């Protein structure tokens, strides 16, 4: 199961106080399908049923951990070497205390090990992204409560393939505002890049990007702000010497756009930023982004359209 990064996750960010369906909260809301939606998918399936089909059957299913009803929980996973799979999510550890649970599964679905992580301050922990480095170490980022002074801080934790925690780091932005990691990626040298968001004063939320050395030392941190409104990173890509962050930018109170920010991997030097002109009335998610060999960027997700709700929007940027 591949990991995806989107704004519909427990990080980005109902804690910022914005009233959009992209933003989670401590007591999240459940969603339901209405009848027209069910009929749409039913008819779509019937229309395609005469065409050649590829079927996938579950090889195994595992459940574990617990959260209280209504808790907005994001689960991320990534395939490791030897057909192993790693999955990370929030878990209810004790009264009023949620941590991160990382589980390793074998190719047959047997649990190899479980590791729990929190900052020891109680409150909630939300998972944003997961990645492997070239040595098979696992890195998980997200946001965790770090006491009344800091509020929710971005966290990054690194484990080896045996489940031993190697180190963890936190990032505290301005005051008690929320800082959150939504995506993580590693380069061939083992450097770790994290992107997400950091909150200043409402409604100013900025794209946060961090680079850590393999031993957990912070190499550089950069913040990108477009118009003093809501900006957040959602995906990461590497090409050549640069790191590309794709996310969302609120260009005014009624308009949302996709945004791409580029930095040099080595020192965080700002290269450029591109904001689309799609004119979205809201943003539901930036679900994926990729870069081709010559640097063209392809972004897909959902943007609001007046009178139509959310439409799938795929854009190519050269």
CSV table of C-alpha atoms in Angstrom, one decimal:
chain,number,residue,atom,x,y,z
A,1,UNK,CA,0.0,0.0,0.0
A,2,UNK,CA,1.5,3.3,-1.1
A,3,UNK,CA,1.7,6.3,1.1
A,4,UNK,CA,-0.2,9.4,-0.1
A,5,UNK,CA,0.0,12.9,1.3
A,6,UNK,CA,-3.1,15.1,1.2
A,7,UNK,CA,-4.7,17.9,3.0
A,8,UNK,CA,-7.4,15.5,4.2
A,9,UNK,CA,-5.2,14.3,7.1
A,10,UNK,CA,-5.1,14.9,10.8
A,11,UNK,CA,-2.4,17.5,10.4
A,12,UNK,CA,-3.3,20.2,7.9
A,13,UNK,CA,-5.0,21.4,10.0
A,14,UNK,CA,-8.2,22.0,11.8
A,15,UNK,CA,-6.0,23.0,14.7
A,16,UNK,CA,-5.2,26.2,12.7
A,17,UNK,CA,-8.9,27.1,13.2
A,18,UNK,CA,-9.9,27.2,9.6
A,19,UNK,CA,-13.3,25.9,8.6
A,20,UNK,CA,-12.6,23.7,5.7
A,21,UNK,CA,-13.2,20.0,5.2
A,22,UNK,CA,-9.4,19.6,4.8
A,23,UNK,CA,-8.9,20.4,8.5
A,24,UNK,CA,-9.0,17.8,11.2
A,25,UNK,CA,-9.9,18.2,14.9
A,26,UNK,CA,-9.7,16.4,18.1
A,27,UNK,CA,-13.2,15.1,17.7
A,28,UNK,CA,-13.4,14.7,13.9
A,29,UNK,CA,-16.6,14.3,12.0
A,30,UNK,CA,-17.6,11.2,10.1
A,31,UNK,CA,-18.6,11.4,6.5
A,32,UNK,CA,-21.3,9.5,4.5
A,33,UNK,CA,-22.2,8.9,0.9
A,34,UNK,CA,-25.5,10.2,-0.4
A,35,UNK,CA,-27.6,8.2,-2.7
A,36,UNK,CA,-26.6,10.0,-6.0
A,37,UNK,CA,-23.0,9.3,-5.3
A,38,UNK,CA,-23.6,5.6,-4.7
A,39,UNK,CA,-25.7,5.5,-8.0
A,40,UNK,CA,-22.9,7.3,-9.8
A,41,UNK,CA,-20.3,4.7,-8.9
A,42,UNK,CA,-22.8,1.9,-9.5
A,43,UNK,CA,-23.6,3.1,-13.0
A,44,UNK,CA,-19.9,3.8,-13.7
A,45,UNK,CA,-19.1,0.2,-12.8
A,46,UNK,CA,-21.9,-1.2,-15.0
A,47,UNK,CA,-20.7,0.8,-17.9
A,48,UNK,CA,-17.2,-0.5,-17.6
A,49,UNK,CA,-18.1,-4.1,-16.8
A,50,UNK,CA,-17.9,-5.2,-20.4
A,51,UNK,CA,-14.3,-4.1,-20.6
A,52,UNK,CA,-11.3,-6.3,-19.5
A,53,UNK,CA,-10.9,-6.2,-15.8
A,54,UNK,CA,-8.0,-6.6,-13.4
A,55,UNK,CA,-8.9,-8.0,-10.0
A,56,UNK,CA,-6.9,-7.7,-6.8
A,57,UNK,CA,-7.6,-9.9,-3.8
A,58,UNK,CA,-6.5,-9.2,-0.3
A,59,UNK,CA,-3.6,-11.4,0.7
A,60,UNK,CA,-4.0,-10.6,4.4
A,61,UNK,CA,-5.6,-8.1,6.7
A,62,UNK,CA,-4.4,-6.8,10.1
A,63,UNK,CA,-5.9,-4.5,12.7
A,64,UNK,CA,-4.4,-3.1,15.9
A,65,UNK,CA,-4.3,-0.2,18.3
A,66,UNK,CA,-7.3,1.9,19.2
A,67,UNK,CA,-8.6,5.4,19.0
A,68,UNK,CA,-11.7,6.8,20.6
A,69,UNK,CA,-14.8,7.3,18.5
A,70,UNK,CA,-14.7,10.5,16.4
A,71,UNK,CA,-10.9,10.8,16.5
A,72,UNK,CA,-9.5,11.8,13.1
A,73,UNK,CA,-6.8,9.3,12.4
A,74,UNK,CA,-4.5,9.1,9.4
A,75,UNK,CA,-2.7,5.9,8.5
A,76,UNK,CA,0.4,5.9,6.3
A,77,UNK,CA,2.3,2.9,5.0
A,78,UNK,CA,5.3,2.1,2.9
A,79,UNK,CA,6.8,-1.2,1.5
A,80,UNK,CA,10.2,-2.1,2.7
A,81,UNK,CA,12.8,-4.6,1.6
A,82,UNK,CA,12.0,-8.4,1.7
A,83,UNK,CA,8.3,-7.8,1.1
A,84,UNK,CA,7.9,-6.2,4.6
A,85,UNK,CA,5.4,-3.3,5.2
A,86,UNK,CA,5.5,-0.5,7.7
A,87,UNK,CA,2.4,1.3,8.8
A,88,UNK,CA,2.1,4.3,11.1
A,89,UNK,CA,-1.0,5.9,12.7
A,90,UNK,CA,-2.2,7.5,15.9
A,91,UNK,CA,-3.0,5.2,18.8
A,92,UNK,CA,-4.8,5.8,22.1
A,93,UNK,CA,-2.1,5.0,24.7
A,94,UNK,CA,-3.8,6.2,27.9
A,95,UNK,CA,-6.4,8.6,29.1
A,96,UNK,CA,-6.2,11.8,27.1
A,97,UNK,CA,-2.9,10.6,25.5
A,98,UNK,CA,-2.5,9.7,21.8
A,99,UNK,CA,0.8,8.6,20.5
A,100,UNK,CA,2.2,7.3,17.2
A,101,UNK,CA,2.3,3.6,16.6
A,102,UNK,CA,4.7,2.1,14.0
A,103,UNK,CA,4.2,-1.5,13.0
A,104,UNK,CA,6.3,-3.8,10.8
A,105,UNK,CA,4.5,-6.6,9.0
A,106,UNK,CA,6.0,-9.6,7.2
A,107,UNK,CA,4.9,-10.5,3.6
A,108,UNK,CA,2.3,-12.8,5.2
A,109,UNK,CA,0.9,-10.2,7.4
A,110,UNK,CA,2.5,-11.3,10.7
A,111,UNK,CA,3.5,-8.5,13.0
A,112,UNK,CA,7.3,-8.3,13.3
A,113,UNK,CA,7.4,-5.6,15.9
A,114,UNK,CA,5.4,-2.5,17.2
A,115,UNK,CA,7.0,0.7,18.4
A,116,UNK,CA,5.0,3.5,20.1
A,117,UNK,CA,6.1,7.1,20.3
A,118,UNK,CA,4.9,10.3,21.9
A,119,UNK,CA,6.5,13.4,23.5
A,120,UNK,CA,5.4,12.6,27.0
A,121,UNK,CA,3.1,15.6,27.3
A,122,UNK,CA,-0.2,13.9,26.9
A,123,UNK,CA,-2.6,15.3,24.3
A,124,UNK,CA,-2.8,14.2,20.7
A,125,UNK,CA,-0.3,12.9,18.2
A,126,UNK,CA,-1.1,12.9,14.5
A,127,UNK,CA,0.8,11.2,11.7
A,128,UNK,CA,1.6,13.0,8.4
A,129,UNK,CA,4.0,11.0,6.3
A,130,UNK,CA,6.4,8.0,6.2
A,131,UNK,CA,9.6,7.3,4.3
A,132,UNK,CA,12.6,4.9,4.1
A,133,UNK,CA,16.2,5.9,3.6
A,134,UNK,CA,18.7,4.0,1.5
A,135,UNK,CA,19.7,1.9,4.6
A,136,UNK,CA,16.1,0.8,5.2
A,137,UNK,CA,15.6,3.0,8.2
A,138,UNK,CA,12.1,4.3,8.8
A,139,UNK,CA,11.2,8.0,9.2
A,140,UNK,CA,7.8,9.2,10.4
A,141,UNK,CA,6.7,12.8,10.7
A,142,UNK,CA,3.6,14.5,12.0
A,143,UNK,CA,2.4,16.8,14.8
A,144,UNK,CA,2.4,16.0,18.6
A,145,UNK,CA,1.3,18.0,21.6
A,146,UNK,CA,4.4,19.3,23.4
A,147,UNK,CA,3.0,21.1,26.4
A,148,UNK,CA,1.1,24.3,27.1
A,149,UNK,CA,4.1,26.5,26.1
A,150,UNK,CA,4.7,24.9,22.7
A,151,UNK,CA,1.3,23.6,21.7
A,152,UNK,CA,1.5,21.1,18.9
A,153,UNK,CA,5.0,20.7,17.4
A,154,UNK,CA,6.3,19.0,14.3
A,155,UNK,CA,8.0,15.8,15.1
A,156,UNK,CA,10.4,13.6,13.1
A,157,UNK,CA,11.3,10.2,14.4
A,158,UNK,CA,13.8,7.6,13.0
A,159,UNK,CA,13.8,3.9,13.6
A,160,UNK,CA,16.0,1.1,12.2
A,161,UNK,CA,14.5,-1.9,10.6
A,162,UNK,CA,14.5,-3.8,13.9
A,163,UNK,CA,12.2,-1.3,15.5
A,164,UNK,CA,14.9,0.5,17.6
A,165,UNK,CA,14.4,4.3,17.8
A,166,UNK,CA,17.5,6.0,16.7
A,167,UNK,CA,16.5,9.6,17.4
A,168,UNK,CA,13.7,12.1,17.2
A,169,UNK,CA,13.5,15.8,16.7
A,170,UNK,CA,10.8,18.4,17.2
A,171,UNK,CA,10.3,21.8,15.6
A,172,UNK,CA,8.7,24.7,17.5
A,173,UNK,CA,7.5,27.7,15.5
A,174,UNK,CA,6.1,30.9,16.9
A,175,UNK,CA,4.4,30.6,20.3
A,176,UNK,CA,1.8,28.0,20.8
A,177,UNK,CA,0.8,27.8,17.2
A,178,UNK,CA,0.6,24.4,15.5
A,179,UNK,CA,3.6,23.1,13.5
A,180,UNK,CA,3.0,19.9,11.5
A,181,UNK,CA,4.9,17.6,9.2
A,182,UNK,CA,2.9,16.3,6.2
A,183,UNK,CA,5.5,14.6,4.1
A,184,UNK,CA,9.0,13.2,4.4
A,185,UNK,CA,11.6,12.0,1.9
A,186,UNK,CA,15.3,11.0,1.9
A,187,UNK,CA,18.0,11.5,-0.6
A,188,UNK,CA,20.8,9.0,-1.5
A,189,UNK,CA,23.1,10.5,1.2
A,190,UNK,CA,20.5,9.9,3.9
A,191,UNK,CA,19.6,13.5,4.4
A,192,UNK,CA,15.9,13.9,5.4
A,193,UNK,CA,13.5,16.5,4.1
A,194,UNK,CA,10.2,17.3,5.8
A,195,UNK,CA,7.5,19.7,4.7
A,196,UNK,CA,4.2,20.8,6.2
A,197,UNK,CA,3.1,24.0,7.9
A,198,UNK,CA,3.8,26.4,10.7
A,199,UNK,CA,1.3,28.7,12.3
A,200,UNK,CA,2.1,32.3,13.1
A,201,UNK,CA,-0.9,34.5,13.9
A,202,UNK,CA,-4.3,33.6,12.5
A,203,UNK,CA,-4.8,33.5,9.6
A,204,UNK,CA,-1.1,33.4,8.6
A,205,UNK,CA,0.0,29.8,8.1
A,206,UNK,CA,3.2,29.2,6.1
A,207,UNK,CA,4.9,26.3,4.2
A,208,UNK,CA,7.6,24.9,6.5
A,209,UNK,CA,10.5,22.8,5.0
A,210,UNK,CA,13.3,21.3,7.1
A,211,UNK,CA,16.4,19.3,6.2
A,212,UNK,CA,18.1,17.0,8.7
A,213,UNK,CA,21.4,15.1,8.5
A,214,UNK,CA,21.3,11.3,8.9
A,215,UNK,CA,22.1,11.7,12.6
A,216,UNK,CA,19.2,14.0,13.2
A,217,UNK,CA,21.1,17.3,13.2
A,218,UNK,CA,19.1,20.2,11.7
A,219,UNK,CA,20.9,21.4,8.5
A,220,UNK,CA,18.4,24.1,7.5
A,221,UNK,CA,14.9,25.3,7.9
A,222,UNK,CA,12.9,27.6,5.6
A,223,UNK,CA,9.5,29.1,5.7
A,224,UNK,CA,7.6,30.3,2.6
A,225,UNK,CA,4.7,32.8,2.8
A,226,UNK,CA,2.7,33.9,-0.2
A,227,UNK,CA,0.1,36.5,0.9
A,228,UNK,CA,0.0,36.3,4.7
A,229,UNK,CA,-2.8,33.8,4.5
A,230,UNK,CA,-2.9,29.9,4.5
A,231,UNK,CA,0.0,28.1,2.8
A,232,UNK,CA,1.0,24.5,3.5
A,233,UNK,CA,3.3,21.9,2.0
A,234,UNK,CA,1.8,18.5,1.1
A,235,UNK,CA,4.3,16.5,-1.0
A,236,UNK,CA,8.0,16.3,-1.6
A,237,UNK,CA,10.1,15.4,-4.7
A,238,UNK,CA,13.8,15.4,-5.4
A,239,UNK,CA,15.4,16.2,-8.8
A,240,UNK,CA,19.1,16.9,-9.2
A,241,UNK,CA,20.3,19.2,-6.5
A,242,UNK,CA,16.9,20.6,-5.6
A,243,UNK,CA,13.9,19.7,-3.4
A,244,UNK,CA,10.4,20.5,-4.7
A,245,UNK,CA,7.5,21.1,-2.3
A,246,UNK,CA,4.0,21.0,-3.7
A,247,UNK,CA,1.1,22.3,-1.6
A,248,UNK,CA,-1.7,24.9,-1.4
A,249,UNK,CA,-1.7,28.6,-1.2
A,250,UNK,CA,-4.7,30.9,-0.3
A,251,UNK,CA,-4.2,33.9,-2.5
A,252,UNK,CA,-7.1,35.8,-1.0
A,253,UNK,CA,-10.0,34.9,1.4
A,254,UNK,CA,-12.0,33.4,-1.5
A,255,UNK,CA,-9.3,31.9,-3.8
A,256,UNK,CA,-7.0,28.8,-3.4
A,257,UNK,CA,-4.3,27.7,-5.7
A,258,UNK,CA,-1.7,25.0,-6.0
A,259,UNK,CA,1.9,26.1,-5.2
A,260,UNK,CA,5.3,24.7,-5.9
A,261,UNK,CA,8.4,25.9,-3.9
A,262,UNK,CA,11.9,25.0,-4.8
A,263,UNK,CA,15.1,24.9,-2.6
A,264,UNK,CA,18.6,23.7,-3.0
A,265,UNK,CA,19.0,20.5,-1.1
A,266,UNK,CA,22.4,21.3,0.3
A,267,UNK,CA,21.8,24.6,2.1
A,268,UNK,CA,18.1,25.5,1.7
A,269,UNK,CA,18.7,28.4,-0.7
A,270,UNK,CA,15.5,29.6,-2.2
A,271,UNK,CA,15.3,28.9,-5.9
A,272,UNK,CA,11.8,29.9,-7.0
A,273,UNK,CA,8.1,29.5,-6.3
A,274,UNK,CA,5.2,29.0,-8.7
A,275,UNK,CA,1.5,29.6,-7.8
A,276,UNK,CA,-1.1,28.5,-10.3
A,277,UNK,CA,-4.0,30.6,-11.6
A,278,UNK,CA,-6.7,28.0,-11.4
A,279,UNK,CA,-9.0,30.2,-9.3
A,280,UNK,CA,-10.2,27.5,-6.9
A,281,UNK,CA,-12.9,28.7,-4.4
A,282,UNK,CA,-11.6,26.2,-1.8
A,283,UNK,CA,-9.2,23.4,-1.7
A,284,UNK,CA,-9.9,19.8,-0.7
A,285,UNK,CA,-6.5,18.2,-1.2
A,286,UNK,CA,-3.3,18.1,-3.1
A,287,UNK,CA,-3.2,14.3,-3.5
A,288,UNK,CA,0.0,13.8,-5.5
A,289,UNK,CA,2.8,15.5,-7.5
A,290,UNK,CA,5.6,14.2,-9.6
A,291,UNK,CA,8.4,15.6,-11.7
A,292,UNK,CA,9.7,14.3,-15.1
A,293,UNK,CA,13.3,14.2,-16.2
A,294,UNK,CA,13.4,17.7,-17.5
A,295,UNK,CA,11.7,19.3,-14.5
A,296,UNK,CA,8.1,19.5,-15.5
A,297,UNK,CA,5.8,19.2,-12.5
A,298,UNK,CA,2.5,17.4,-12.6
A,299,UNK,CA,0.0,18.1,-9.7
A,300,UNK,CA,-3.4,16.5,-9.1
A,301,UNK,CA,-6.0,17.1,-6.4
A,302,UNK,CA,-9.3,18.7,-5.9
A,303,UNK,CA,-10.2,22.4,-6.2
A,304,UNK,CA,-13.5,24.1,-5.4
A,305,UNK,CA,-15.6,25.4,-8.2
A,306,UNK,CA,-18.4,27.8,-7.6
A,307,UNK,CA,-21.7,25.9,-7.7
A,308,UNK,CA,-20.0,22.5,-8.3
A,309,UNK,CA,-18.4,21.6,-5.0
A,310,UNK,CA,-14.9,20.1,-5.6
A,311,UNK,CA,-13.6,19.1,-9.0
A,312,UNK,CA,-10.5,17.0,-9.8
A,313,UNK,CA,-7.8,19.3,-11.1
A,314,UNK,CA,-4.6,18.2,-12.7
A,315,UNK,CA,-2.0,20.8,-13.8
A,316,UNK,CA,1.3,20.6,-15.6
A,317,UNK,CA,3.9,23.3,-14.7
A,318,UNK,CA,7.0,23.7,-16.9
